[in-house]
Tab-separated table of C-alpha atoms in Angstrom:
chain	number	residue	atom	x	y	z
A	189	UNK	CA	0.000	0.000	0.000
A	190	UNK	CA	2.918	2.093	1.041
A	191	UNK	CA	4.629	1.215	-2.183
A	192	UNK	CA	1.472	2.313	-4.281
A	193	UNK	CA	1.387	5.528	-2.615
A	194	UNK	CA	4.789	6.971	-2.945
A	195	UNK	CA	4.281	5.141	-7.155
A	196	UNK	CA	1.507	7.563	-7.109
A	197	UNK	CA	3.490	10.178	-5.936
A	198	UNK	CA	6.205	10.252	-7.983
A	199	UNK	CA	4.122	10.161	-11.144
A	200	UNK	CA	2.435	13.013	-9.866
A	201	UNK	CA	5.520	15.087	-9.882
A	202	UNK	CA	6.289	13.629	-13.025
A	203	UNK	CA	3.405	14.895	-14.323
A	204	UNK	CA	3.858	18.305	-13.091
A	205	UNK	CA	7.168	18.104	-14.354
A	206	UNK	CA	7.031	17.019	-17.751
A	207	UNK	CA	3.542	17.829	-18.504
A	208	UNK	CA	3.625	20.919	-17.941
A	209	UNK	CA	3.635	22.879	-21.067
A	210	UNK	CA	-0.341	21.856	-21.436
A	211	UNK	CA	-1.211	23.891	-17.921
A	212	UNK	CA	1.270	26.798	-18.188
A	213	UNK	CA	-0.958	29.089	-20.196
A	214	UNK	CA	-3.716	28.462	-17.054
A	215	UNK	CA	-1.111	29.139	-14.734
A	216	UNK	CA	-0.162	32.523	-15.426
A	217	UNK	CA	-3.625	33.850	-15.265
A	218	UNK	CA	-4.331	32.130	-11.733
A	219	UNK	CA	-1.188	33.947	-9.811
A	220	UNK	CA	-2.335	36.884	-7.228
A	221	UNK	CA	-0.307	39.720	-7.215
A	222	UNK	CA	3.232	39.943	-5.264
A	223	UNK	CA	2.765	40.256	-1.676
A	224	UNK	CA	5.699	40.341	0.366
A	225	UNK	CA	6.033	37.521	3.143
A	226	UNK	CA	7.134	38.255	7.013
A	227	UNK	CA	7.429	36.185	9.900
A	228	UNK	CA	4.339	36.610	11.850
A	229	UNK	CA	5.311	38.455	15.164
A	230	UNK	CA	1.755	39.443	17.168
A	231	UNK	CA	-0.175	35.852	16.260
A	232	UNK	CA	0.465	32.497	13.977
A	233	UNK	CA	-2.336	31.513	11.603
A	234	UNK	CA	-2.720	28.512	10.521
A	235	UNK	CA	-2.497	28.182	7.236
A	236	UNK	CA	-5.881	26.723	6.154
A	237	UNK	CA	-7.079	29.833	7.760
A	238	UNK	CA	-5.482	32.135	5.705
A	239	UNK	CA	-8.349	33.930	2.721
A	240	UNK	CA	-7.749	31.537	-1.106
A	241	UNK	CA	-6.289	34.137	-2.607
A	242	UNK	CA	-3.173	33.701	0.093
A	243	UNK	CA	-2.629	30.168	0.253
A	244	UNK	CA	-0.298	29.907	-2.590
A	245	UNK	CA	-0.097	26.339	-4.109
A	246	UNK	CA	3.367	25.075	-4.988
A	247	UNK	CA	2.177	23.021	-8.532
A	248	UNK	CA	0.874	25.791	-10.679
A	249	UNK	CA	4.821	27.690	-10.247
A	250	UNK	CA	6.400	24.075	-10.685
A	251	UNK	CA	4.223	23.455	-13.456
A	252	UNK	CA	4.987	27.107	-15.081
A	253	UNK	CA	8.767	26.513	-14.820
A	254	UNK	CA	9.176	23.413	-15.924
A	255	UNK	CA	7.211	24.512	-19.220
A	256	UNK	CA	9.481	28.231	-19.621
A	257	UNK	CA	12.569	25.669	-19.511
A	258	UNK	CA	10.948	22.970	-22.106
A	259	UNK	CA	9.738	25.497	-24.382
A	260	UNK	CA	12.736	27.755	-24.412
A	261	UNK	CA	14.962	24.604	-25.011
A	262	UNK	CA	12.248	23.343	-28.061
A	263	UNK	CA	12.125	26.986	-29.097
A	264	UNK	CA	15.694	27.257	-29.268
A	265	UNK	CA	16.654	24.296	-31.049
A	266	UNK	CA	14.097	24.861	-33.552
A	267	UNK	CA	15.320	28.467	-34.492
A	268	UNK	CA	18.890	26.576	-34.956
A	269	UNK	CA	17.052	24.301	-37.150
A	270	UNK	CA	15.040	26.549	-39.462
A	271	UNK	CA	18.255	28.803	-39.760
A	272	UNK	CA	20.553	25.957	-40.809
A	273	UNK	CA	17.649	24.821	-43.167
A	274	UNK	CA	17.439	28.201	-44.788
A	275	UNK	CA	21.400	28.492	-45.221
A	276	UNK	CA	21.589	25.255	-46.570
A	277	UNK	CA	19.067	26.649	-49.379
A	278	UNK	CA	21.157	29.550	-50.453
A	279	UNK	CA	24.396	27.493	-50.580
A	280	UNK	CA	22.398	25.314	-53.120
A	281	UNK	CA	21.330	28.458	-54.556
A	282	UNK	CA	24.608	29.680	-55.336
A	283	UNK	CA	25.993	26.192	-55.686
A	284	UNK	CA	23.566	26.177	-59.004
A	285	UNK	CA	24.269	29.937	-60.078
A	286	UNK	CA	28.906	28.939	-59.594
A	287	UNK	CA	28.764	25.746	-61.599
A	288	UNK	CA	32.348	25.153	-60.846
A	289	UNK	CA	31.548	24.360	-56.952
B	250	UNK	CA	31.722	16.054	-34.205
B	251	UNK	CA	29.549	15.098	-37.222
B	252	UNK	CA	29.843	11.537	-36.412
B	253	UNK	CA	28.877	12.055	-32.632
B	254	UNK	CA	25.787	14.399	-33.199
B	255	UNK	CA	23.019	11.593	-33.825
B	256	UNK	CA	24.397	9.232	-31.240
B	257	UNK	CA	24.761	12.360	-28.597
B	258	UNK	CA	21.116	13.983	-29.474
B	259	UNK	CA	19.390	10.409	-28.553
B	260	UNK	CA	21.553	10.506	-25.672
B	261	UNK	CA	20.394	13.792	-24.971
B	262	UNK	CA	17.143	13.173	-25.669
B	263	UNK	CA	16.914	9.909	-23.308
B	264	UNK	CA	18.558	12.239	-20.328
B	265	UNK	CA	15.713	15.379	-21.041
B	266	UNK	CA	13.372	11.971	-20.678
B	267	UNK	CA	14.065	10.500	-17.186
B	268	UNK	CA	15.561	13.915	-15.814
B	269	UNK	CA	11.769	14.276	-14.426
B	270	UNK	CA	11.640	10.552	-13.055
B	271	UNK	CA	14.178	11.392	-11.313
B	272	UNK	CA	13.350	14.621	-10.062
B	273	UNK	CA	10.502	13.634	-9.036
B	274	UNK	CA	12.033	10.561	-6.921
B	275	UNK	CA	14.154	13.261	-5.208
B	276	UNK	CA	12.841	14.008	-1.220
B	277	UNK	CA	11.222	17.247	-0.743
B	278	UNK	CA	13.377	19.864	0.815
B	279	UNK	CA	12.076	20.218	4.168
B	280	UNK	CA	11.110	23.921	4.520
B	281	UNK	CA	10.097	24.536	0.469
B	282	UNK	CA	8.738	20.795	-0.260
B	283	UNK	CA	7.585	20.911	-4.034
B	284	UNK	CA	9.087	24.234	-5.309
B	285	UNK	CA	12.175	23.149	-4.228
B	286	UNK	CA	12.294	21.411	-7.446
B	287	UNK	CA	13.038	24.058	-9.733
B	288	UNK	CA	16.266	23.974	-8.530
B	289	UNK	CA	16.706	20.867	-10.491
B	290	UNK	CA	16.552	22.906	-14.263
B	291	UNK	CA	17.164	26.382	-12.374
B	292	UNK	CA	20.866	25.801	-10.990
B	293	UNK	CA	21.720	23.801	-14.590
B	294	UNK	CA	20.424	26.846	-16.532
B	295	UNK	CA	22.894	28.865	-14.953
B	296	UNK	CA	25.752	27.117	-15.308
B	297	UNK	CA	25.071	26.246	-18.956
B	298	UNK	CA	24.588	30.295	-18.980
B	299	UNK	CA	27.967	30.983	-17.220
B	300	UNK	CA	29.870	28.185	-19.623
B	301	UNK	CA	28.225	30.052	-22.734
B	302	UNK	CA	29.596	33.549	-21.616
B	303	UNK	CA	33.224	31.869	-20.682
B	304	UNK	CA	32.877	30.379	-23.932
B	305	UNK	CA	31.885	33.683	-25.490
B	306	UNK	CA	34.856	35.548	-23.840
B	307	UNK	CA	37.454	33.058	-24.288
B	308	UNK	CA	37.079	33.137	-27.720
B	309	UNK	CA	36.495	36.965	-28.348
B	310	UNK	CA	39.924	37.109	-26.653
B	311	UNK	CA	41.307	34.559	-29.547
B	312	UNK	CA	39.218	36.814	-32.181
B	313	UNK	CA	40.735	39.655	-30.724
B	314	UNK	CA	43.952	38.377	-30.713
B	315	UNK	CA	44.759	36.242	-33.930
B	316	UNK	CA	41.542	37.724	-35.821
B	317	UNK	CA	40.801	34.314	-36.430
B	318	UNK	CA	36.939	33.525	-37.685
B	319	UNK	CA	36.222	30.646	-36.153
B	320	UNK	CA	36.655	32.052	-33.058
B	321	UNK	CA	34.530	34.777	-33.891
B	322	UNK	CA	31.917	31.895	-34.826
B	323	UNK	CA	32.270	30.245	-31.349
B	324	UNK	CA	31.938	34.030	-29.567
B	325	UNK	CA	28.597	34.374	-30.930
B	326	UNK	CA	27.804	31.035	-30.275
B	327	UNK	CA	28.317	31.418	-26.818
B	328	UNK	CA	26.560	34.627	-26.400
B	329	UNK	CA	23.410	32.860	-27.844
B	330	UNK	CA	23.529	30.325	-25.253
B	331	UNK	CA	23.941	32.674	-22.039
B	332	UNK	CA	21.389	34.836	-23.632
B	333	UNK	CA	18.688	31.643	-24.401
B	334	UNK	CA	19.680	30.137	-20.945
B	335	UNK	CA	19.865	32.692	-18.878
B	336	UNK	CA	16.104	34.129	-19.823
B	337	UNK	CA	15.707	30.655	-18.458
B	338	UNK	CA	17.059	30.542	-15.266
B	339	UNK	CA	15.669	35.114	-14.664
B	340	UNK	CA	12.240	32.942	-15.150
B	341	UNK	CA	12.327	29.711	-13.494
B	342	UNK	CA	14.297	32.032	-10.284
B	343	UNK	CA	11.320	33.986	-9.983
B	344	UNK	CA	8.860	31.663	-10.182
B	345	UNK	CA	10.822	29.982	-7.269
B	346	UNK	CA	10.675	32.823	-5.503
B	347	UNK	CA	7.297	34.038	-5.578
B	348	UNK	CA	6.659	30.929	-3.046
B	349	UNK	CA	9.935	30.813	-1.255
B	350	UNK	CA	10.496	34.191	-0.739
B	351	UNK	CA	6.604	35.530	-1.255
B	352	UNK	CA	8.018	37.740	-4.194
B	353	UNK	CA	8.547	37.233	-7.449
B	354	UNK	CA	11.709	39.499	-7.389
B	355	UNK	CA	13.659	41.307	-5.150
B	356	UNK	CA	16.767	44.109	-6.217
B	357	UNK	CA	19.127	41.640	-4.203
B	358	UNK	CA	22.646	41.617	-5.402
B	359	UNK	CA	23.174	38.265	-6.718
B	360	UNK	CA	19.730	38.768	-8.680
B	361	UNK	CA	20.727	42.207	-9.939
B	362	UNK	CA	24.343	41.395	-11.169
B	363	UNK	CA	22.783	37.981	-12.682
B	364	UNK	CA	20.072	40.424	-14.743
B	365	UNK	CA	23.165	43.077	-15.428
B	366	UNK	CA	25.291	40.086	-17.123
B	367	UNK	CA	22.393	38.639	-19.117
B	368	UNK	CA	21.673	42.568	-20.168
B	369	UNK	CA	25.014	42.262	-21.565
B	370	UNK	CA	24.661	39.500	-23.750
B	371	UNK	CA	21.788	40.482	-24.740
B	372	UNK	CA	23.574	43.917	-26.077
B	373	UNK	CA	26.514	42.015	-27.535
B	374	UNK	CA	23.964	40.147	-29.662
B	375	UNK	CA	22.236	43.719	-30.697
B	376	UNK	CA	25.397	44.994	-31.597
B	377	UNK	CA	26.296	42.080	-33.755
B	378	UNK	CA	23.140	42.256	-36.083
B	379	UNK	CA	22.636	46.195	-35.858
B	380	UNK	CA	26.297	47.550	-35.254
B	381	UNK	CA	27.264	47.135	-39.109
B	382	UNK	CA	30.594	46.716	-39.944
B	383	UNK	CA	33.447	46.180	-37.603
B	384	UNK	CA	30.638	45.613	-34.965
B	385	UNK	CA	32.184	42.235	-34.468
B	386	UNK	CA	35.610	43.434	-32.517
B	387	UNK	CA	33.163	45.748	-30.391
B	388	UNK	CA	31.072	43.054	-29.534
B	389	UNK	CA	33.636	41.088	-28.457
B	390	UNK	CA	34.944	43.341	-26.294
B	391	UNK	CA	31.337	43.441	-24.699
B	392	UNK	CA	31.806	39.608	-24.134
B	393	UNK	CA	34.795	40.083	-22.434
B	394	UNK	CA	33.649	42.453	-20.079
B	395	UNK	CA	30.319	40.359	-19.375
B	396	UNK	CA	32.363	37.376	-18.765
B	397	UNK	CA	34.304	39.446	-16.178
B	398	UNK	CA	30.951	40.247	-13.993
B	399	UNK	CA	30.409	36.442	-13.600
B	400	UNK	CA	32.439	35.262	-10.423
B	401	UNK	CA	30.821	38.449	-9.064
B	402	UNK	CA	27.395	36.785	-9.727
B	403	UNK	CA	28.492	33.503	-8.544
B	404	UNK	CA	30.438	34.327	-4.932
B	405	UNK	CA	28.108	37.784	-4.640
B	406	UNK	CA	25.749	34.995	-1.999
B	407	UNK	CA	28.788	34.441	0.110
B	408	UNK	CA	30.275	38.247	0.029
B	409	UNK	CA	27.350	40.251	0.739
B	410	UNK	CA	24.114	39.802	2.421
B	411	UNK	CA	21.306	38.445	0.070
B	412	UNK	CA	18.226	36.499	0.000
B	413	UNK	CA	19.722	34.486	-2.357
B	414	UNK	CA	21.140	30.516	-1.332
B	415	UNK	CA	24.453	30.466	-1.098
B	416	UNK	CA	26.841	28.295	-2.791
B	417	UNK	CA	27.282	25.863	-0.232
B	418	UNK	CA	23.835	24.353	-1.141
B	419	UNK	CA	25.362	22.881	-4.110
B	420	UNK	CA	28.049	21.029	-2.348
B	421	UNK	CA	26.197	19.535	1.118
B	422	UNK	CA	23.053	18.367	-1.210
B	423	UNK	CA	21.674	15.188	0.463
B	424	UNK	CA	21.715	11.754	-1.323
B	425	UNK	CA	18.866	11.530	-3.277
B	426	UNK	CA	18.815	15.275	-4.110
B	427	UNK	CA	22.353	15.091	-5.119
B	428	UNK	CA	21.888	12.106	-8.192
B	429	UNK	CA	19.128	14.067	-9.827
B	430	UNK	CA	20.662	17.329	-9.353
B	431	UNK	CA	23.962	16.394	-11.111
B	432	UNK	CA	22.100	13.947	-13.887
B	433	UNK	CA	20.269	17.328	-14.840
B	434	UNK	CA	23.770	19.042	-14.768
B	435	UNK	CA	25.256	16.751	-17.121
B	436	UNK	CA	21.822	16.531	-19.564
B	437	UNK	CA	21.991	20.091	-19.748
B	438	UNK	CA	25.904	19.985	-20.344
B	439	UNK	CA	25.737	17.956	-23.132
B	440	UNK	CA	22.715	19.514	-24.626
B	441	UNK	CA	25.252	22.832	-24.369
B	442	UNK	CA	27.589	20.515	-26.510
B	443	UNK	CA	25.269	19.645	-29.493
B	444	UNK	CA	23.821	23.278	-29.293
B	445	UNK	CA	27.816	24.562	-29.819
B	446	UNK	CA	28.341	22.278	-32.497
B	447	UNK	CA	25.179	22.967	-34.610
B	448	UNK	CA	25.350	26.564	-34.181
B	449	UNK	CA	28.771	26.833	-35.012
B	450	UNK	CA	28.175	24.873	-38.368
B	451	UNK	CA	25.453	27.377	-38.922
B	452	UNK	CA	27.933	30.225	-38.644
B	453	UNK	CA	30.571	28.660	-40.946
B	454	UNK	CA	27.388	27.920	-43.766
B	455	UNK	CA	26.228	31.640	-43.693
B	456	UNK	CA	30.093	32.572	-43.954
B	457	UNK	CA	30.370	30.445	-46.780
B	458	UNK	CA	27.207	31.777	-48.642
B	459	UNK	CA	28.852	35.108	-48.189
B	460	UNK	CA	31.905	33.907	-49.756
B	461	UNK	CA	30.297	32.472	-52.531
B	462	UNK	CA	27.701	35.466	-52.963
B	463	UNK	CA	30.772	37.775	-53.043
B	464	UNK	CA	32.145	35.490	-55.757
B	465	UNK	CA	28.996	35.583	-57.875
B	466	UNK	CA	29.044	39.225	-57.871
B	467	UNK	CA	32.784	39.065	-59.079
């Protein structure tokens, strides 16, 4: 049981991790504005007590970075690939105007 | 290199594949639990960021020196990559932070030098498809200097008084954080590798259409 929980864990995570792209677009529109954090000096709340707009979920930012560093990566290597694609064309361009190459 | 490029992409590919298995098997940190795993592309982003702008200087210095293309080739090259991967690592940071630190950015120093060197990049890359002519010994100048800023953004945690982690996290990283953190390292070294070697090919192919354009026009 132990065992199934902590499978279902980890491909949770996964999920978050490598599925992310999907959510990201979701995630950016859900994020409350900044609010700076300090260490509660006149009383504690517990956390469950705090108003849904200040209990912050962990996933959603997990989620959003993991999809910034997939896409950029993707994006990336796809520029590379168009570019090298479109220089190859114009060396067979002028590979068929210089017949001697 | 030409040889090694399919093997190393499906290598590449395979690592980019179980990186998140086994970031997700990695324990929670105990005080940020699940953000604590952005760490695991964050800190990787960075150094493939730092090792693009090393790259860049090194061989603006060469350029500089012995006026030799190819280094030029690998300057730009390297500028790219600190550029593409350090927008990474300004965005993953923040979205770190926004939990961990309940802001999404804060004028700290290691944060501000970190932005200042990207900024610089990002201008040597502006000055090498606007500056016209020449811009390419100017630009590589600008690399040098960029480069210079990064021990600054590296030790800045240990010599002033940030928000940032320090660079002892890196080092004292538990077991099972330490495998995953260090697999990602090496996936996103290698990736730097094939990106380097494509890129560079790209710059030799445009400087041989130019050659050949200038010889049609002869």
């Amino acid at each position: 049981m132990t065992r199934v929980r902590s499978a279902w864990r980890v491909l949770l995570v996964w999920l978050l991790i490598a599925a992310g792209p999907a959510w990201s677009l979701t995630v950016s529109a859900q994020q409350p504005p900044p609010r700076p954090t300090k260490p509660a000096q006149d009383e504690f709340v517990p956390i469950d007590q705090l108003p849904p707009g200040e209990q912050l979920p962990a996933a959603p930012l997990l989620i959003a970075a993991y999809s910034v560093a997939w896409l950029a990566v993707a994006g990336y290597l796809f520029s590379i690939w168009r570019r090298l694609d479109r220089v190859d064309r114009d060396i067979a361009e002028a590979g068929r105007r210089l017949p001697r190459i | 290199m030409q040889r090694l490029f399919l093997p190393l992409t499906i290598v590449v590919a395979a690592m980019f594949a179980y990186a998140p298995l086994m970031i997700a098997n990695a324990p929670f940190e105990s005080t940020m639990l699940l953000v604590q795993k952005i760490f695991y592309f964050h800190v990787p982003s960075w150094f493939v960021m730092f090792s693009g702008a090393f790259l860049c200087a090194g061989a603006s210095a060469v350029y500089l020196a012995k006026g030799s293309r190819d280094a030029d080739h690998y300057a730009v090259t390297g500028a790219e990559l600190a550029v593409v991967f350090g927008l990474m690592g300004l965005i993953t940071g923040p979205l770190w932070a926004r939990k961990a630190w309940g802001v999404w950015w804060e004028w700290d120093v290691k944060l501000t030098l970190a932005l200042i060197v990207w900024l610089t990049f990002v201008a040597y890359l502006l000055l090498r498809r606007y500056g016209g002519p020449g811009s390419e010994k100017l630009a590589a100048g600008v690399g040098i200097f960029g480069a210079a800023n990064i021990p600054f953004v590296y030790y800045s945690v240990n010599w002033w008084r940030t928000m940032h982690p320090k660079t002892t996290v890196v080092p004292t990283l538990g077991p099972g954080m330490r495998g995953a953190f260090w697999f990602c390292v090496l996936a996103f070294m290698l990736l730097m590798v094939l990106i380097v070697a494509a890129r560079v090919r790209l710059e030799r192919q445009r400087a041989l259409v130019d050659e050949l354009f200038l010889e049609l026009e002869d």
